């Protein structure tokens, strides 16, 4: 992948132009980004992958965030200093979009997409070191937040992702370290899962971008 020119990304023998360099300023073209995202999605997830017209508004918001378009983000009510909490029903494409989104900006610091349930399984095996490990300065996207099981280590229960959210909040406040997440839950369900203190921190950590609750399951 070509990291040196943000206007061109090379996948194999094919080059995709995402916009135009004007001096030191990159001017992105949204339709060109969509072409690249669909092509990259087919490479990552198979030929059945496609970008749906119904998702255009969501993708527009996500793209403006990731390219740090200050003007459009201000219009859209998005704070580029916060992370993204992408919510929506099962199968609407949240995880795929978050995996694809970072590919648009290979010159930026990437985030790792990690299933929340895998983090809990790690906690069950090694204990509280897992929480410490996710309190480091790496950028993460926690996938399927809120549906992971309660952690248990040596007979003691722990709301692992709730504890990690508190650690990530401290990192955000002290060092401007971003956290992203995807979830099937709404705000009330997240509060029931993690408590009001964590939910309050999540409001400061994240921009909420939500699919329509009627979005179709694309995996069917």
mmCIF file of N, CA, C and O in Angstrom, residues 119 122 126-138 140 142 164 167-168 171:
data_model
loop_
_atom_site.group_PDB
_atom_site.id
_atom_site.type_symbol
_atom_site.label_atom_id
_atom_site.label_comp_id
_atom_site.label_asym_id
_atom_site.label_seq_id
_atom_site.Cartn_x
_atom_site.Cartn_y
_atom_site.Cartn_z
ATOM 1 N N UNK A 119 -11.620 -10.159 24.301
ATOM 2 C CA UNK A 119 -10.941 -9.499 25.426
ATOM 3 C C UNK A 119 -11.371 -10.143 26.738
ATOM 4 O O UNK A 119 -10.547 -10.398 27.627
ATOM 5 N N UNK A 122 -9.744 -13.409 27.190
ATOM 6 C CA UNK A 122 -8.372 -13.187 27.642
ATOM 7 C C UNK A 122 -8.311 -12.902 29.134
ATOM 8 O O UNK A 122 -7.435 -13.410 29.838
ATOM 9 N N UNK A 126 -6.028 -14.844 31.861
ATOM 10 C CA UNK A 126 -4.850 -14.241 32.498
ATOM 11 C C UNK A 126 -5.185 -13.219 33.578
ATOM 12 O O UNK A 126 -4.292 -12.741 34.283
ATOM 13 N N UNK A 127 -6.451 -12.831 33.701
ATOM 14 C CA UNK A 127 -6.836 -11.929 34.777
ATOM 15 C C UNK A 127 -6.650 -10.454 34.456
ATOM 16 O O UNK A 127 -6.731 -10.034 33.289
ATOM 17 N N UNK A 128 -6.370 -9.666 35.473
ATOM 18 C CA UNK A 128 -6.433 -8.205 35.369
ATOM 19 C C UNK A 128 -5.364 -7.586 34.475
ATOM 20 O O UNK A 128 -5.475 -6.420 34.092
ATOM 21 N N UNK A 129 -4.346 -8.364 34.125
ATOM 22 C CA UNK A 129 -3.352 -7.859 33.178
ATOM 23 C C UNK A 129 -4.014 -7.510 31.845
ATOM 24 O O UNK A 129 -3.573 -6.590 31.139
ATOM 25 N N UNK A 130 -5.094 -8.222 31.503
ATOM 26 C CA UNK A 130 -5.818 -7.928 30.262
ATOM 27 C C UNK A 130 -6.351 -6.503 30.264
ATOM 28 O O UNK A 130 -6.250 -5.780 29.266
ATOM 29 N N UNK A 131 -6.917 -6.085 31.394
ATOM 30 C CA UNK A 131 -7.439 -4.720 31.494
ATOM 31 C C UNK A 131 -6.304 -3.709 31.377
ATOM 32 O O UNK A 131 -6.430 -2.684 30.700
ATOM 33 N N UNK A 132 -5.166 -4.025 31.999
ATOM 34 C CA UNK A 132 -4.001 -3.146 31.899
ATOM 35 C C UNK A 132 -3.527 -3.041 30.451
ATOM 36 O O UNK A 132 -3.164 -1.960 29.972
ATOM 37 N N UNK A 133 -3.536 -4.176 29.733
ATOM 38 C CA UNK A 133 -3.051 -4.194 28.350
ATOM 39 C C UNK A 133 -3.878 -3.280 27.448
ATOM 40 O O UNK A 133 -3.344 -2.670 26.511
ATOM 41 N N UNK A 134 -5.185 -3.181 27.710
ATOM 42 C CA UNK A 134 -6.037 -2.335 26.883
ATOM 43 C C UNK A 134 -6.129 -0.911 27.423
ATOM 44 O O UNK A 134 -6.838 -0.081 26.859
ATOM 45 N N UNK A 135 -5.385 -0.649 28.470
ATOM 46 C CA UNK A 135 -5.261 0.710 28.975
ATOM 47 C C UNK A 135 -4.022 1.403 28.449
ATOM 48 O O UNK A 135 -3.626 2.448 28.944
ATOM 49 N N UNK A 136 -3.395 0.797 27.423
ATOM 50 C CA UNK A 136 -2.184 1.384 26.845
ATOM 51 C C UNK A 136 -2.540 2.357 25.731
ATOM 52 O O UNK A 136 -3.713 2.552 25.405
ATOM 53 N N UNK A 137 -1.515 2.955 25.130
ATOM 54 C CA UNK A 137 -1.744 4.070 24.216
ATOM 55 C C UNK A 137 -2.081 3.664 22.786
ATOM 56 O O UNK A 137 -2.243 4.522 21.930
ATOM 57 N N UNK A 138 -2.173 2.377 22.507
ATOM 58 C CA UNK A 138 -2.638 1.921 21.194
ATOM 59 C C UNK A 138 -4.067 2.411 20.943
ATOM 60 O O UNK A 138 -4.872 2.499 21.867
ATOM 61 N N UNK A 140 -7.704 1.607 19.650
ATOM 62 C CA UNK A 140 -8.499 0.392 19.492
ATOM 63 C C UNK A 140 -9.901 0.725 19.000
ATOM 64 O O UNK A 140 -10.439 1.806 19.259
ATOM 65 N N UNK A 142 -13.303 -1.418 19.719
ATOM 66 C CA UNK A 142 -13.862 -2.580 20.409
ATOM 67 C C UNK A 142 -15.154 -2.991 19.704
ATOM 68 O O UNK A 142 -16.144 -2.259 19.716
ATOM 69 N N UNK A 164 -12.355 -1.373 31.227
ATOM 70 C CA UNK A 164 -11.490 -0.893 30.144
ATOM 71 C C UNK A 164 -11.958 0.475 29.652
ATOM 72 O O UNK A 164 -11.146 1.361 29.367
ATOM 73 N N UNK A 167 -10.561 3.073 31.845
ATOM 74 C CA UNK A 167 -9.140 3.280 31.553
ATOM 75 C C UNK A 167 -8.955 4.081 30.265
ATOM 76 O O UNK A 167 -8.109 4.978 30.183
ATOM 77 N N UNK A 168 -9.769 3.757 29.258
ATOM 78 C CA UNK A 168 -9.659 4.468 27.983
ATOM 79 C C UNK A 168 -10.074 5.934 28.136
ATOM 80 O O UNK A 168 -9.523 6.819 27.459
ATOM 81 N N UNK A 171 -7.120 7.767 29.452
ATOM 82 C CA UNK A 171 -6.150 7.977 28.373
ATOM 83 C C UNK A 171 -6.573 9.115 27.457
ATOM 84 O O UNK A 171 -5.753 9.911 27.000
#
